[in-house]
């Protein structure tokens, strides 16, 4: 069984989270999928990586992290499996537009704790405690989750917060999203 925390965040927010966690647990970050079994560790999340899926892990729980081969007829690739590896999936929110306005889809941090060390779940709890202390609750209550400081500033300047997908342009969504910045 897994646990997730939803978030609206910009790369700057996640990079500050990684730096803030450094004194408690050094977390590594890499793209979840790639062309090689060895994940290339990133020192930070680049600005152009919105909507991408990453893995975060600690050397303590996954000292020799390897991606597994996924055979596909058209284009095989390698992927980290959070079901078997002690890693957290980080789905970065996607920067997009909706009805011509800047928008940000919701991402998440997800972990599976079944058949893993109890300390691994405690690491997840430390990450979430950091988020609760340094971020704010999502101002769009029906979405839940948290919003990072940079994403919060972006929202306050008129950006729209979307669910984890880009909703269809229909009257119900137009009305619901207009409630974020009523003018």
mmCIF file of C-alpha atoms in Angstrom:
data_model
loop_
_atom_site.group_PDB
_atom_site.id
_atom_site.type_symbol
_atom_site.label_atom_id
_atom_site.label_comp_id
_atom_site.label_asym_id
_atom_site.label_seq_id
_atom_site.Cartn_x
_atom_site.Cartn_y
_atom_site.Cartn_z
ATOM 1 C CA UNK A 1 0.000 0.000 0.000
ATOM 2 C CA UNK A 2 1.257 3.468 -0.814
ATOM 3 C CA UNK A 3 0.847 6.999 0.417
ATOM 4 C CA UNK A 4 0.852 10.206 -1.536
ATOM 5 C CA UNK A 5 0.889 13.928 -0.925
ATOM 6 C CA UNK A 6 -0.386 16.181 -3.666
ATOM 7 C CA UNK A 7 1.407 19.386 -4.439
ATOM 8 C CA UNK A 8 1.549 22.384 -6.688
ATOM 9 C CA UNK A 9 5.200 23.298 -6.986
ATOM 10 C CA UNK A 10 7.675 24.866 -9.330
ATOM 11 C CA UNK A 11 11.179 23.402 -9.729
ATOM 12 C CA UNK A 12 12.518 26.096 -7.365
ATOM 13 C CA UNK A 13 10.198 24.783 -4.635
ATOM 14 C CA UNK A 14 11.378 21.189 -5.042
ATOM 15 C CA UNK A 15 15.021 22.273 -5.145
ATOM 16 C CA UNK A 16 14.541 24.164 -1.873
ATOM 17 C CA UNK A 17 12.871 21.061 -0.413
ATOM 18 C CA UNK A 18 15.891 18.944 -1.385
ATOM 19 C CA UNK A 19 18.278 21.479 0.180
ATOM 20 C CA UNK A 20 16.100 21.772 3.292
ATOM 21 C CA UNK A 21 16.077 18.000 3.736
ATOM 22 C CA UNK A 22 19.845 17.721 3.350
ATOM 23 C CA UNK A 23 20.580 17.958 7.083
ATOM 24 C CA UNK A 24 18.020 15.208 7.855
ATOM 25 C CA UNK A 25 18.349 12.894 4.855
ATOM 26 C CA UNK A 26 20.343 13.509 1.687
ATOM 27 C CA UNK A 27 18.016 12.764 -1.204
ATOM 28 C CA UNK A 28 19.139 11.905 -4.701
ATOM 29 C CA UNK A 29 16.975 12.739 -7.726
ATOM 30 C CA UNK A 30 16.841 11.242 -11.216
ATOM 31 C CA UNK A 31 14.362 10.835 -14.026
ATOM 32 C CA UNK A 32 12.192 7.781 -13.442
ATOM 33 C CA UNK A 33 12.714 6.488 -16.991
ATOM 34 C CA UNK A 34 15.648 6.618 -19.359
ATOM 35 C CA UNK A 35 17.712 4.853 -21.994
ATOM 36 C CA UNK A 36 20.124 3.343 -19.454
ATOM 37 C CA UNK A 37 19.854 1.147 -16.384
ATOM 38 C CA UNK A 38 21.953 3.612 -14.377
ATOM 39 C CA UNK A 39 19.874 6.659 -13.460
ATOM 40 C CA UNK A 40 21.733 9.923 -14.004
ATOM 41 C CA UNK A 41 21.653 11.803 -10.711
ATOM 42 C CA UNK A 42 20.579 15.408 -10.958
ATOM 43 C CA UNK A 43 21.914 18.052 -8.602
ATOM 44 C CA UNK A 44 18.665 20.005 -9.022
ATOM 45 C CA UNK A 45 15.394 19.905 -10.966
ATOM 46 C CA UNK A 46 15.871 22.024 -14.111
ATOM 47 C CA UNK A 47 13.276 24.708 -14.899
ATOM 48 C CA UNK A 48 12.313 22.990 -18.176
ATOM 49 C CA UNK A 49 11.258 19.715 -16.508
ATOM 50 C CA UNK A 50 7.628 20.518 -15.720
ATOM 51 C CA UNK A 51 5.333 17.529 -15.890
ATOM 52 C CA UNK A 52 8.198 15.001 -15.703
ATOM 53 C CA UNK A 53 8.360 12.019 -13.370
ATOM 54 C CA UNK A 54 11.365 11.665 -11.138
ATOM 55 C CA UNK A 55 12.451 9.365 -8.363
ATOM 56 C CA UNK A 56 13.901 10.587 -5.074
ATOM 57 C CA UNK A 57 15.877 8.251 -2.871
ATOM 58 C CA UNK A 58 18.417 8.018 -0.116
ATOM 59 C CA UNK A 59 21.603 6.011 -0.457
ATOM 60 C CA UNK A 60 20.653 4.551 2.915
ATOM 61 C CA UNK A 61 17.662 2.713 1.396
ATOM 62 C CA UNK A 62 18.711 2.239 -2.235
ATOM 63 C CA UNK A 63 22.526 2.266 -2.409
ATOM 64 C CA UNK A 64 22.688 0.625 -5.848
ATOM 65 C CA UNK A 65 19.568 1.929 -7.546
ATOM 66 C CA UNK A 66 19.081 0.527 -11.036
ATOM 67 C CA UNK A 67 16.339 0.965 -13.566
ATOM 68 C CA UNK A 68 14.726 -2.176 -14.960
ATOM 69 C CA UNK A 69 14.413 -2.897 -18.641
ATOM 70 C CA UNK A 70 10.923 -2.473 -20.105
ATOM 71 C CA UNK A 71 10.608 -4.257 -23.429
ATOM 72 C CA UNK A 72 8.412 -2.467 -25.890
ATOM 73 C CA UNK A 73 8.172 -3.315 -29.539
ATOM 74 C CA UNK A 74 8.578 0.280 -30.719
ATOM 75 C CA UNK A 75 11.058 1.718 -28.219
ATOM 76 C CA UNK A 76 12.328 -0.171 -25.166
ATOM 77 C CA UNK A 77 13.404 1.837 -22.124
ATOM 78 C CA UNK A 78 14.482 1.522 -18.471
ATOM 79 C CA UNK A 79 12.322 2.482 -15.500
ATOM 80 C CA UNK A 80 12.671 2.609 -11.721
ATOM 81 C CA UNK A 81 9.932 0.574 -10.057
ATOM 82 C CA UNK A 82 8.775 2.195 -6.820
ATOM 83 C CA UNK A 83 6.850 -0.977 -5.963
ATOM 84 C CA UNK A 84 10.081 -2.904 -5.425
ATOM 85 C CA UNK A 85 12.700 -0.184 -4.890
ATOM 86 C CA UNK A 86 12.875 2.074 -1.830
ATOM 87 C CA UNK A 87 12.293 5.272 -3.787
ATOM 88 C CA UNK A 88 9.690 8.007 -3.861
ATOM 89 C CA UNK A 89 8.010 8.946 -7.097
ATOM 90 C CA UNK A 90 8.006 12.693 -7.651
ATOM 91 C CA UNK A 91 5.530 13.709 -10.346
ATOM 92 C CA UNK A 92 6.341 17.325 -11.125
ATOM 93 C CA UNK A 93 3.398 19.602 -11.760
ATOM 94 C CA UNK A 94 3.075 20.701 -15.363
ATOM 95 C CA UNK A 95 3.245 24.342 -16.429
ATOM 96 C CA UNK A 96 0.601 24.877 -19.087
ATOM 97 C CA UNK A 97 -2.228 27.213 -20.096
ATOM 98 C CA UNK A 98 -5.976 26.915 -19.690
ATOM 99 C CA UNK A 99 -8.311 29.238 -21.573
ATOM 100 C CA UNK A 100 -5.262 31.368 -22.451
ATOM 101 C CA UNK A 101 -4.222 31.780 -18.808
ATOM 102 C CA UNK A 102 -1.071 30.405 -17.191
ATOM 103 C CA UNK A 103 -1.883 27.221 -15.283
ATOM 104 C CA UNK A 104 -0.149 24.573 -13.187
ATOM 105 C CA UNK A 105 -1.307 20.972 -12.910
ATOM 106 C CA UNK A 106 -1.023 19.175 -9.585
ATOM 107 C CA UNK A 107 1.853 16.786 -8.936
ATOM 108 C CA UNK A 108 2.594 14.406 -6.093
ATOM 109 C CA UNK A 109 5.149 12.644 -3.966
ATOM 110 C CA UNK A 110 4.294 8.958 -3.724
ATOM 111 C CA UNK A 111 5.824 6.106 -1.777
ATOM 112 C CA UNK A 112 5.116 2.399 -1.410
ATOM 113 C CA UNK A 113 6.069 1.044 2.008
ATOM 114 C CA UNK A 114 4.949 -2.572 1.928
ATOM 115 C CA UNK A 115 7.863 -5.027 2.374
ATOM 116 C CA UNK A 116 10.350 -2.193 2.980
ATOM 117 C CA UNK A 117 12.293 -0.944 5.984
ATOM 118 C CA UNK A 118 10.228 0.985 8.546
ATOM 119 C CA UNK A 119 12.857 3.742 8.396
ATOM 120 C CA UNK A 120 11.946 4.294 4.743
ATOM 121 C CA UNK A 121 8.414 5.358 5.706
ATOM 122 C CA UNK A 122 9.870 7.625 8.394
ATOM 123 C CA UNK A 123 11.918 9.312 5.673
ATOM 124 C CA UNK A 124 8.681 10.003 3.752
ATOM 125 C CA UNK A 125 7.162 11.453 6.907
ATOM 126 C CA UNK A 126 10.180 13.781 7.309
ATOM 127 C CA UNK A 127 9.683 15.065 3.761
ATOM 128 C CA UNK A 128 5.997 15.693 4.396
ATOM 129 C CA UNK A 129 6.738 17.432 7.717
ATOM 130 C CA UNK A 130 9.139 19.742 5.881
ATOM 131 C CA UNK A 131 6.421 20.532 3.330
ATOM 132 C CA UNK A 132 3.816 21.203 6.021
ATOM 133 C CA UNK A 133 6.165 23.569 7.863
ATOM 134 C CA UNK A 134 7.511 25.470 4.867
ATOM 135 C CA UNK A 135 4.701 25.379 2.316
ATOM 136 C CA UNK A 136 1.052 26.298 2.728
ATOM 137 C CA UNK A 137 -2.127 24.327 2.291
ATOM 138 C CA UNK A 138 -3.536 24.529 -1.194
ATOM 139 C CA UNK A 139 -5.669 27.695 -1.391
ATOM 140 C CA UNK A 140 -8.092 25.756 -3.611
ATOM 141 C CA UNK A 141 -9.586 23.625 -0.849
ATOM 142 C CA UNK A 142 -11.346 21.050 -3.045
ATOM 143 C CA UNK A 143 -7.985 20.036 -4.546
ATOM 144 C CA UNK A 144 -6.179 19.463 -1.265
ATOM 145 C CA UNK A 145 -2.446 19.104 -0.902
ATOM 146 C CA UNK A 146 0.162 21.834 -0.528
ATOM 147 C CA UNK A 147 1.614 24.655 -2.581
ATOM 148 C CA UNK A 148 5.290 25.610 -2.568
ATOM 149 C CA UNK A 149 6.409 29.212 -1.922
ATOM 150 C CA UNK A 150 7.369 29.980 -5.544
ATOM 151 C CA UNK A 151 4.170 28.387 -6.857
ATOM 152 C CA UNK A 152 2.210 30.343 -4.249
ATOM 153 C CA UNK A 153 3.713 33.623 -5.504
ATOM 154 C CA UNK A 154 2.936 32.560 -9.075
ATOM 155 C CA UNK A 155 -0.671 31.761 -8.052
ATOM 156 C CA UNK A 156 -1.020 35.132 -6.283
ATOM 157 C CA UNK A 157 -0.047 36.817 -9.564
ATOM 158 C CA UNK A 158 -3.046 35.222 -11.288
ATOM 159 C CA UNK A 159 -1.955 31.691 -12.227
ATOM 160 C CA UNK A 160 -4.549 28.917 -12.168
ATOM 161 C CA UNK A 161 -4.130 25.759 -10.125
ATOM 162 C CA UNK A 162 -5.432 22.703 -11.965
ATOM 163 C CA UNK A 163 -5.990 19.131 -10.815
ATOM 164 C CA UNK A 164 -3.474 16.505 -11.990
ATOM 165 C CA UNK A 165 -4.827 16.821 -15.542
ATOM 166 C CA UNK A 166 -5.875 19.621 -17.860
ATOM 167 C CA UNK A 167 -9.654 19.803 -17.472
ATOM 168 C CA UNK A 168 -11.943 20.118 -20.473
ATOM 169 C CA UNK A 169 -13.239 23.557 -21.346
ATOM 170 C CA UNK A 170 -16.819 23.196 -20.137
ATOM 171 C CA UNK A 171 -19.109 25.494 -18.196
ATOM 172 C CA UNK A 172 -18.612 23.586 -14.909
ATOM 173 C CA UNK A 173 -14.822 23.887 -15.118
ATOM 174 C CA UNK A 174 -14.972 27.500 -16.286
ATOM 175 C CA UNK A 175 -17.073 28.357 -13.231
ATOM 176 C CA UNK A 176 -14.965 26.286 -10.811
ATOM 177 C CA UNK A 177 -11.628 27.704 -11.959
ATOM 178 C CA UNK A 178 -12.978 31.295 -12.111
ATOM 179 C CA UNK A 179 -13.502 31.025 -8.340
ATOM 180 C CA UNK A 180 -9.708 31.054 -7.850
ATOM 181 C CA UNK A 181 -9.331 34.686 -8.908
ATOM 182 C CA UNK A 182 -12.749 36.324 -8.911
ATOM 183 C CA UNK A 183 -12.749 39.786 -10.478
#
